[in-house]
Short mmCIF file of C-alpha atoms in Angstrom, two decimals:
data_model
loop_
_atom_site.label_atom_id
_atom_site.label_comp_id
_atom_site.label_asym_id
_atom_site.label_seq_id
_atom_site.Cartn_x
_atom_site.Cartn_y
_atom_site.Cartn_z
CA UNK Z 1 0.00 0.00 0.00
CA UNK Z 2 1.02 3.77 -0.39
CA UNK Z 3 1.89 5.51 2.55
CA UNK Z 4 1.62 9.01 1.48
CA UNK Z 5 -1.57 11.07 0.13
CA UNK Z 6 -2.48 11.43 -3.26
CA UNK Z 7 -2.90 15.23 -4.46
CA UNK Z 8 -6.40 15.16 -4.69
CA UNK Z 9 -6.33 13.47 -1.14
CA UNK Z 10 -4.29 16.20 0.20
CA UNK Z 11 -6.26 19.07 -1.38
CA UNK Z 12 -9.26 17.48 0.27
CA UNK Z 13 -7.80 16.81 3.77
CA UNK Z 14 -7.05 20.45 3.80
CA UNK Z 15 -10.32 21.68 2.77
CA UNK Z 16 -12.08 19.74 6.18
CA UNK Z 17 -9.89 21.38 8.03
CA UNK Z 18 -10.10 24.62 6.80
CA UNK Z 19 -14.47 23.73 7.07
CA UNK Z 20 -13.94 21.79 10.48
CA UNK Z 21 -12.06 24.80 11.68
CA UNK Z 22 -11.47 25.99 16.20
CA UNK Z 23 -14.57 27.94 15.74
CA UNK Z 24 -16.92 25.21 14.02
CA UNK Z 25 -15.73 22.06 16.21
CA UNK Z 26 -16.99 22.52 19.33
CA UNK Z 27 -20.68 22.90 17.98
CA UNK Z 28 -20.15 19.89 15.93
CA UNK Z 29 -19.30 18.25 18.69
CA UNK Z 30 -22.45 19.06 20.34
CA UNK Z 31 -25.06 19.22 17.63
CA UNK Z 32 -26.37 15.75 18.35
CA UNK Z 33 -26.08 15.21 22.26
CA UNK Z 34 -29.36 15.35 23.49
CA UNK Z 35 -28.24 16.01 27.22
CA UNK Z 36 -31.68 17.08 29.29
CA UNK Z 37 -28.91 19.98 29.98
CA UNK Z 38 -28.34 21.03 26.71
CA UNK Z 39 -30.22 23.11 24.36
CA UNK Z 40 -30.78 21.39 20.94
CA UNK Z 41 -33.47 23.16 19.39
CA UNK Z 42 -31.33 23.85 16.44
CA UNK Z 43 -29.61 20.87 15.79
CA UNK Z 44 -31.26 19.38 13.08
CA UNK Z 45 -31.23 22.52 10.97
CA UNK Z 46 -27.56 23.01 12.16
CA UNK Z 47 -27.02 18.99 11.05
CA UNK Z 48 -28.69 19.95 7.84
CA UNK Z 49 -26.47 22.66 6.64
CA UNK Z 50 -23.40 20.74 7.54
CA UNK Z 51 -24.50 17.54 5.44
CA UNK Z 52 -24.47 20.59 2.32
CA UNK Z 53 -21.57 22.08 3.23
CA UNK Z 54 -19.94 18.47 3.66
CA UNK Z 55 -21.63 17.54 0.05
CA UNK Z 56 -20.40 20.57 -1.56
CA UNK Z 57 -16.98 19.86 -0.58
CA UNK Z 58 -17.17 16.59 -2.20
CA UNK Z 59 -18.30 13.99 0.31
CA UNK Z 60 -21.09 11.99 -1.98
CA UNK Z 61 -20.99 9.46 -4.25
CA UNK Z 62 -17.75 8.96 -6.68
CA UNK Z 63 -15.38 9.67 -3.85
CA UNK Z 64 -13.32 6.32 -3.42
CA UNK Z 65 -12.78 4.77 0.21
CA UNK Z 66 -9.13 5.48 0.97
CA UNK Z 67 -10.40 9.32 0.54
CA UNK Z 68 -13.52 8.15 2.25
CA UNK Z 69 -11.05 7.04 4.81
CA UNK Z 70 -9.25 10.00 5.26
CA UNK Z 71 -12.70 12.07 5.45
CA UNK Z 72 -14.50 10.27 7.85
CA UNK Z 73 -11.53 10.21 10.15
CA UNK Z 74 -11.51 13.87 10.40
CA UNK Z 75 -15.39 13.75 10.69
CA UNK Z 76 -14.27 11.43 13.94
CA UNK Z 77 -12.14 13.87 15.36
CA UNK Z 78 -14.73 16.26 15.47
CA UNK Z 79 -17.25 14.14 16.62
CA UNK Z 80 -19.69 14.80 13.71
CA UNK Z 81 -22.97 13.23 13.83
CA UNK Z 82 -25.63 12.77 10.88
CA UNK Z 83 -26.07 11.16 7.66
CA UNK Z 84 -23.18 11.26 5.97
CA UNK Z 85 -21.80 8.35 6.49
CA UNK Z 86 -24.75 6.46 5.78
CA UNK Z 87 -26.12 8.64 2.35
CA UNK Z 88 -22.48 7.49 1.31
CA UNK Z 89 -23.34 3.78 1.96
CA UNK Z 90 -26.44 4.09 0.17
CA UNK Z 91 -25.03 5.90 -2.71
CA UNK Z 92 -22.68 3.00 -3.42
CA UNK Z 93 -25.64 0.17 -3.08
CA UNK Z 94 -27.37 2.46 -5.68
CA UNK Z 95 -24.24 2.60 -8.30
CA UNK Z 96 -24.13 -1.11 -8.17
CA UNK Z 97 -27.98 -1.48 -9.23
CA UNK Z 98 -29.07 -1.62 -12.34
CA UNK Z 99 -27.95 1.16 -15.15
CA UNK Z 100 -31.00 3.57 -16.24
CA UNK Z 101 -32.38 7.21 -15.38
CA UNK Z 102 -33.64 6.02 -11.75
CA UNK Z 103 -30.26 4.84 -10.78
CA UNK Z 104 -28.70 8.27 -12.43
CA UNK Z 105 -31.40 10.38 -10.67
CA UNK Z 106 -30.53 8.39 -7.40
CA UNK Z 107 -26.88 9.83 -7.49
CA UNK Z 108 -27.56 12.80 -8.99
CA UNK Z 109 -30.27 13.79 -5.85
CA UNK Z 110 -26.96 12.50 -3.30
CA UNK Z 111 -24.63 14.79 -5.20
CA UNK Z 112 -26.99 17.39 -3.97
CA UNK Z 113 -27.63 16.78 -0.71
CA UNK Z 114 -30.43 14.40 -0.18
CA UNK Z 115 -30.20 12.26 2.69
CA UNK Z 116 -30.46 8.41 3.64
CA UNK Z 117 -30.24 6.88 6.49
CA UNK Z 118 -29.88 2.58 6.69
CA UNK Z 119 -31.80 0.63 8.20
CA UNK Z 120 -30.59 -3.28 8.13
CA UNK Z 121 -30.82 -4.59 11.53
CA UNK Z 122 -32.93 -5.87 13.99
CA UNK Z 123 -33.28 -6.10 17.96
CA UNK Z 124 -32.10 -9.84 18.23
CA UNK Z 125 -32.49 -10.71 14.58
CA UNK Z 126 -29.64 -11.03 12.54
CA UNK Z 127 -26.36 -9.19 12.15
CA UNK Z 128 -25.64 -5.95 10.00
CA UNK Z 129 -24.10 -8.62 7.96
CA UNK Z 130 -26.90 -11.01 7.71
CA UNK Z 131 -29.85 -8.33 7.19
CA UNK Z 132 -33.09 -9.04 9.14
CA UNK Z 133 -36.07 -10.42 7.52
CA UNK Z 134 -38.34 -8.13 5.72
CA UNK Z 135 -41.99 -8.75 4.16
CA UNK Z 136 -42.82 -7.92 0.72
CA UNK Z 137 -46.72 -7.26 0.38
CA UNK Z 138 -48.87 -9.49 -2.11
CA UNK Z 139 -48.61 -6.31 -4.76
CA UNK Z 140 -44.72 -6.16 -4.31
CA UNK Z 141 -45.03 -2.46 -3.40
CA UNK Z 142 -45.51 -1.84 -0.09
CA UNK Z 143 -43.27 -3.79 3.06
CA UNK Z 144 -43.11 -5.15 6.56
CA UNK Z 145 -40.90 -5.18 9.38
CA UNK Z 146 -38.96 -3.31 12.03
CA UNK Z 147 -35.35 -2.20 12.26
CA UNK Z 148 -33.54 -1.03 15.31
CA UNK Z 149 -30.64 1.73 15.55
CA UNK Z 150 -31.01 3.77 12.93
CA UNK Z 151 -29.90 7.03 12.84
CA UNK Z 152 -31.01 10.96 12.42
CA UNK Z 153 -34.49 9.01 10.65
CA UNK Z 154 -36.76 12.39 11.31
CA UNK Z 155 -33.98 14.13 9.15
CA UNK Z 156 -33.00 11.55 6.46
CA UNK Z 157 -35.53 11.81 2.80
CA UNK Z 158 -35.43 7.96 2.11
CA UNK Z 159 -34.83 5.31 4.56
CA UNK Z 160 -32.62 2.59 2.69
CA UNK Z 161 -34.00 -0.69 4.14
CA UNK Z 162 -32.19 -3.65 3.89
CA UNK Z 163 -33.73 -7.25 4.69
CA UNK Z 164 -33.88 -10.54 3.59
CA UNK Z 165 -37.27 -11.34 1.51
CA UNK Z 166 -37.99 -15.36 0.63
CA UNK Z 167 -34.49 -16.00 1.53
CA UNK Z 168 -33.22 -13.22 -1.10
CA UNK Z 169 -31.91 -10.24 -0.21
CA UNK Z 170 -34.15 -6.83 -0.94
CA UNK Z 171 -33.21 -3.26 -0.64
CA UNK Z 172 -35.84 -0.56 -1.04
CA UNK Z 173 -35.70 3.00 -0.52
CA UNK Z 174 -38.81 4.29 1.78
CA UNK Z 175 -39.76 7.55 2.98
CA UNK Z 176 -39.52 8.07 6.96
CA UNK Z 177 -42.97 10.06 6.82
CA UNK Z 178 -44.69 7.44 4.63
CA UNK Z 179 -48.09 5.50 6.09
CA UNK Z 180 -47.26 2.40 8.05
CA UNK Z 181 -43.66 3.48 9.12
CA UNK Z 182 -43.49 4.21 12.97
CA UNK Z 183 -40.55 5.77 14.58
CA UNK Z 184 -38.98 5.97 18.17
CA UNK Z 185 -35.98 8.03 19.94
CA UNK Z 186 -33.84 5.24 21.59
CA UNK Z 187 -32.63 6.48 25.29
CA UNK Z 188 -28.69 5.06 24.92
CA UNK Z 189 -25.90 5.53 26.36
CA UNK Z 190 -24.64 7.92 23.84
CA UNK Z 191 -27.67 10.74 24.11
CA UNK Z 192 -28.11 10.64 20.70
CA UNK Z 193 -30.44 10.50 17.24
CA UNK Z 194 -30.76 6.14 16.77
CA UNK Z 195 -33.98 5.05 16.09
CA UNK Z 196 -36.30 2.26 16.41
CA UNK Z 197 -38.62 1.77 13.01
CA UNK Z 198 -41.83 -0.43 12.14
CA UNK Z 199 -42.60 -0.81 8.71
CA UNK Z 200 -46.40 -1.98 8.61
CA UNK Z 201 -47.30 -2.01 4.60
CA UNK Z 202 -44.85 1.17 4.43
CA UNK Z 203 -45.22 2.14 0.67
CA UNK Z 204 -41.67 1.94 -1.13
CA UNK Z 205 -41.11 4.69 -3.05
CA UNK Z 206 -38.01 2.61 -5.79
CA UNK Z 207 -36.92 -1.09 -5.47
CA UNK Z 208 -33.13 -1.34 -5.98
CA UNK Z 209 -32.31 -4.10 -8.58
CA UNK Z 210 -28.62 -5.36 -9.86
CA UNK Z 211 -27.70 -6.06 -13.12
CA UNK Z 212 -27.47 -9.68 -14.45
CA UNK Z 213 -24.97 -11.76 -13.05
CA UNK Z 214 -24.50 -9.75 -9.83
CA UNK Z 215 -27.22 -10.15 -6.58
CA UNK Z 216 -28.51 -7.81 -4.02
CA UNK Z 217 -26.55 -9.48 -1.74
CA UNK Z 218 -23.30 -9.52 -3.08
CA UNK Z 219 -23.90 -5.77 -3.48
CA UNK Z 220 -24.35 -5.67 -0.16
CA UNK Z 221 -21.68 -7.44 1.36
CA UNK Z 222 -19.32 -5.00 -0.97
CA UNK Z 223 -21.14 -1.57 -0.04
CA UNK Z 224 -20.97 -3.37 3.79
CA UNK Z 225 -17.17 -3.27 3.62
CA UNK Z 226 -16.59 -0.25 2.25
CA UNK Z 227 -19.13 1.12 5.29
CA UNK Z 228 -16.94 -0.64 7.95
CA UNK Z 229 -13.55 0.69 6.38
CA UNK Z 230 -15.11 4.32 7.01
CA UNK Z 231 -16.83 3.64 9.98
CA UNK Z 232 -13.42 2.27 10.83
CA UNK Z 233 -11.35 5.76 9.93
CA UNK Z 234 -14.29 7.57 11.85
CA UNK Z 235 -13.38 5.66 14.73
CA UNK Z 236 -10.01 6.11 14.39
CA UNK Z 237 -10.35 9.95 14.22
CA UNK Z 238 -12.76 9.43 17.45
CA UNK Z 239 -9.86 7.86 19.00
CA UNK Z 240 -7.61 10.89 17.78
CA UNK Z 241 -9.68 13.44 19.24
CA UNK Z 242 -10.26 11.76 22.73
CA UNK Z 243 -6.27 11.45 22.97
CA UNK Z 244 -5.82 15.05 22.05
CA UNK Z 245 -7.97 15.96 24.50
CA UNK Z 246 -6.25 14.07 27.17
CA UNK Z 247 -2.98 15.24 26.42
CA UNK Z 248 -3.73 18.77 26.57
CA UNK Z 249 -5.84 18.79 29.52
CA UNK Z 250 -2.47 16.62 31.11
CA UNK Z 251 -0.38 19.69 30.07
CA UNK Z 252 -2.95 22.01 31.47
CA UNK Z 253 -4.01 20.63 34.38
CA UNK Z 254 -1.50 20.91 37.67
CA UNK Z 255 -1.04 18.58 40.64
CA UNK Z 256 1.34 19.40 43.41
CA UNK Z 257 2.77 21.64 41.26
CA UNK Z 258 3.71 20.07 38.51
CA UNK Z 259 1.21 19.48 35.01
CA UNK Z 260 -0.28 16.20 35.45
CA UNK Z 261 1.70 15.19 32.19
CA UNK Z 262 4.96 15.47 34.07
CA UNK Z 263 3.75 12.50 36.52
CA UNK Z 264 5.55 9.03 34.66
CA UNK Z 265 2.72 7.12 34.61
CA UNK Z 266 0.17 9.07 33.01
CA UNK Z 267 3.04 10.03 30.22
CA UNK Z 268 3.54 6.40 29.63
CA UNK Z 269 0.01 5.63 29.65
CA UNK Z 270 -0.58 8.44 26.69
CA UNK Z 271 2.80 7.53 24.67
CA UNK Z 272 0.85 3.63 24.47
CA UNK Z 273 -2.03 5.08 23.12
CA UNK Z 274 -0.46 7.24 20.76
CA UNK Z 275 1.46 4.27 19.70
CA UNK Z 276 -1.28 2.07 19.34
CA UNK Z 277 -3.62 4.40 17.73
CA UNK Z 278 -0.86 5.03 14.98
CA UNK Z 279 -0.92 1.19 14.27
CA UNK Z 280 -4.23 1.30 13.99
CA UNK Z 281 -4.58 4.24 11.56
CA UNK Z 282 -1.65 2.02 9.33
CA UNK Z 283 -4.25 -0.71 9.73
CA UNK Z 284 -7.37 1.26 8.20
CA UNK Z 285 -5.40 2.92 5.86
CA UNK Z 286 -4.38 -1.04 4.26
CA UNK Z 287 -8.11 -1.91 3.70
CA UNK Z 288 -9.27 1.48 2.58
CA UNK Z 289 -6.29 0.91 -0.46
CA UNK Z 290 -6.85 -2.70 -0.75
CA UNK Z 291 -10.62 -1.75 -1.15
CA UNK Z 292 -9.50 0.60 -3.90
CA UNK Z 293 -7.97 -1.86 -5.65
CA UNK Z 294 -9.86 -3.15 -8.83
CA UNK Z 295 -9.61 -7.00 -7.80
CA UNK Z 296 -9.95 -6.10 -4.26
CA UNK Z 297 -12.13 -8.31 -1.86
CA UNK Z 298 -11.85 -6.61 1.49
CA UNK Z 299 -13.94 -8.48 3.99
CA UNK Z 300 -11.48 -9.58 5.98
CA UNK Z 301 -9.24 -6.26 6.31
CA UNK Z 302 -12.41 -4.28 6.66
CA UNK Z 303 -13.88 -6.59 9.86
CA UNK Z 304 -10.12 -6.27 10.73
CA UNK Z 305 -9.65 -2.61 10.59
CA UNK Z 306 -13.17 -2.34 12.45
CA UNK Z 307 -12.79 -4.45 15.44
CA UNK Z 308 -9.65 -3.16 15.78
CA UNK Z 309 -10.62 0.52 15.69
CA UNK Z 310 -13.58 0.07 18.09
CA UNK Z 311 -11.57 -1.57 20.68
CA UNK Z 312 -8.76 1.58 20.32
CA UNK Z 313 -11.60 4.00 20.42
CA UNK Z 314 -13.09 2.73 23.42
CA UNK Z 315 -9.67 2.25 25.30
CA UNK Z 316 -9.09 5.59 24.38
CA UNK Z 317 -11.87 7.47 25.25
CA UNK Z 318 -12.24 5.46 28.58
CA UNK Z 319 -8.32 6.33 29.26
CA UNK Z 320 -8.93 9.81 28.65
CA UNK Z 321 -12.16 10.08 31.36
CA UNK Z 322 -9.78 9.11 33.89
CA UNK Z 323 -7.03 11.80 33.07
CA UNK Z 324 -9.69 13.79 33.56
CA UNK Z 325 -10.61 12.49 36.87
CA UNK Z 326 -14.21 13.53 38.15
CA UNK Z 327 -14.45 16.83 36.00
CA UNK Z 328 -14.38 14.56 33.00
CA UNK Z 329 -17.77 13.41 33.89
CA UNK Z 330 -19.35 17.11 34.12
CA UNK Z 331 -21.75 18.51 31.34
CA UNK Z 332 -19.07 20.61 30.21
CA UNK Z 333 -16.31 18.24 29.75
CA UNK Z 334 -15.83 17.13 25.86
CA UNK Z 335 -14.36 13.83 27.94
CA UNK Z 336 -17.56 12.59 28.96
CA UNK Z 337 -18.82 13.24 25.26
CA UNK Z 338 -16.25 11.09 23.47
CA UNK Z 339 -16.50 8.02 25.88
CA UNK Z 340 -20.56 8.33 25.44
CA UNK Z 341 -20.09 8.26 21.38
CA UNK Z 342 -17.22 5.47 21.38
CA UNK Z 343 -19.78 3.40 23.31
CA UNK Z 344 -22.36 3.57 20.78
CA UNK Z 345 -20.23 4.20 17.40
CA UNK Z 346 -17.73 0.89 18.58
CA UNK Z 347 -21.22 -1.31 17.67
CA UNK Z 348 -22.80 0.34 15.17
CA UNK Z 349 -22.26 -1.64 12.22
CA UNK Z 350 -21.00 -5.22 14.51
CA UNK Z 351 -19.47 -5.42 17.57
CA UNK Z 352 -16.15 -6.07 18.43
CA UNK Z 353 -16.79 -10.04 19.21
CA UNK Z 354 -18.95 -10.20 15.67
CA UNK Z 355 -16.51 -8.90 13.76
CA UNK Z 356 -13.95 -11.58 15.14
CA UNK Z 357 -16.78 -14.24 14.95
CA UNK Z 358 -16.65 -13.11 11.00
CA UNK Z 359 -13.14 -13.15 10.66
CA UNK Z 360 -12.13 -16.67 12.00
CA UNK Z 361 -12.97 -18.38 8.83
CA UNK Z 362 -11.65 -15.61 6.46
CA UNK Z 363 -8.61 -15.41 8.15
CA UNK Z 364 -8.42 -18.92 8.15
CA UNK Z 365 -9.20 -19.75 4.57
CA UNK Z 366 -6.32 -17.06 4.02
CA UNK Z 367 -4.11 -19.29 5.68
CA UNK Z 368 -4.75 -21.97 4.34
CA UNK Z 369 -4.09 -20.55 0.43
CA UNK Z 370 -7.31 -19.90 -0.19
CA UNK Z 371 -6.78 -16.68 -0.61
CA UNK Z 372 -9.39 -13.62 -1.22
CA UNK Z 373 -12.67 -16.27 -1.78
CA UNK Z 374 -15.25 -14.42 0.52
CA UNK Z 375 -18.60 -15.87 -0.44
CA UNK Z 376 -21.45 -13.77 0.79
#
């Protein structure tokens, strides 16, 4: 792999962080926790206008996943919360579906602005790799079903829900306000915008369909390692952010004395992280390129780079609460903030023990010289 940024990479690195700027990252940070102490009247329209500004610079569909990569690990840093991620997901489900105006239209509405959000899983049914079942109605238009942890649905335009119909795998794009489709806030750990769903005889607004010679969910498990590989980087960046936080508030912050960061074991403690969070950037980076690559078949790396990630994220952010000691677990601390969103991003497309539970036999067929066959 290539260790260095492209131009184009570069150009765009620079651009989120002349966007992402001192001024604009503390209300990013903040625009989706939905503390009982904080005021979030605004937030949506606040998430809106981001999503544009994010889409203008380029974030939609086209963009390949090591600049994905490098996007969404700044979007981490920052703590940004919304659709992005997701619309980006959905975008590359639609390129793989058949050619024709209502795919073009599809990516053309993305490119400017229109939102998705995914819904694939269910409360005890199924993994985000294995979608949940989903009921198709007698006229093939309308569907059943429920889907739990979805995110930002009042603000998404199409819901893209994922599901597993007669033992095939269906993807339909349905409208959040349509008849039949329920929605409530869940209260979790990270005080955020996930969703519970019901679809009762929801009307779908477009069926996604491949091409000949490719299924659904092939598609799928393709657009479902690209989302792990930024979901990965967006972790990473989480990770990034919690440590800078830590190390300035050890520089800041005085005991007997002396700045907390003076005191051996705390300086130890934050070299390991840094350390380990490099590695795991390195890591990332490998299955954005390999997932670049035109032969490239990245299930493994990407469950890699994602357990891996999740477990650094969470390490990090619960490392840097206790630098912080009891003020880290005040309203106004951004500490509290990053351990509540490591919590909840670290699962949101497999946990940690999934992922590995995927990876066994991959990793195993690898070593055996089977090399990249990953059957969906």
């Amino acid at each position: 792999m290539k260790t260095t940024l492209s131009p184009g990479q570069q150009a765009l690195q620079e651009q989120l962080e002349e966007f992402l700027d001192e001024e604009l990252t503390p209300l990013v940070r903040r625009m989706a926790d939905r503390s009982p102490h904080a005021d979030t009247e605004d937030n949506p329209d606040i998430r809106a206008m981001i999503h544009q500004a994010l889409t203008d610079l380029g974030l939609s569909a086209g963009l390949g996943r090591e600049s994905w990569a490098i996007a969404a690990e700044q979007l981490g840093d920052v703590l940004y919360q919304g659709t992005l991620l997701d619309t980006a997901a959905a975008a590359e489900l639609v390129s793989h579906t058949a050619a024709g105006g209502a795919r073009d239209e599809l990516l053309a509405a993305v490119a400017e602005g229109t939102r998705i959000a995914l819904a694939a899983r269910d409360t005890g049914t199924g993994t985000t790799a294995d979608p949940a079942p989903l009921t198709v109605g007698p006229d093939g238009n309308t569907v059943t079903g429920s889907r739990s942890f979805v995110g930002f649905v009042p603000e998404a335009d199409q819901l893209l829900v994922i599901g597993r119909a007669g033992g095939t795998v269906r993807a339909a794009l349905v409208r959040p306000d349509a008849p039949g489709v329920t929605v409530r806030r869940h209260e979790e750990l990270g005080r955020g915008e996930l969703y519970a769903v019901g679809f009762d005889g929801a009307p779908v607004d477009t069926w996604l369909e491949t091409d000949a010679g490719t299924t659904l969910a092939e598609a799928w498990r393709a657009v479902l390692d690209g989302a792990r590989v930024r979901q990965a980087a967006y972790l990473v960046g989480l990770g990034q952010g919690a440590l800078d936080l830590a190390v300035s508030y050890a520089k800041s912050r005085k005991q007997f004395g002396k700045p907390l960061g003076h005191q051996q074991v705390i300086a130890l403690r934050l070299a390991d992280l840094t350390a380990r969070l490099d590695a795991v950037r390195l890591v990332v980076r490998a299955a954005a390129w390999e997932a670049d690559r035109p032969a490239g078949a990245p299930r493994l790396e990407a469950a890699q780079a994602l357990a891996m990630a999740a477990e650094t994220a969470r390490k990090i952010a619960a490392e840097t609460m206790q630098v912080h000691g009891a003020y880290g677990m005040t309203e106004d601390s951004d500490a509290q903030l990053f351990y509540r969103r490591a919590a909840v991003e670290s699962l949101r497309l497999g946990s940690p023990a999934e992922l590995r539970s995927e990876v066994a036999p991959l990793l195993k067929d690898r070593l055996t010289g089977r090399g990249h066959s990953q059957p969906a």
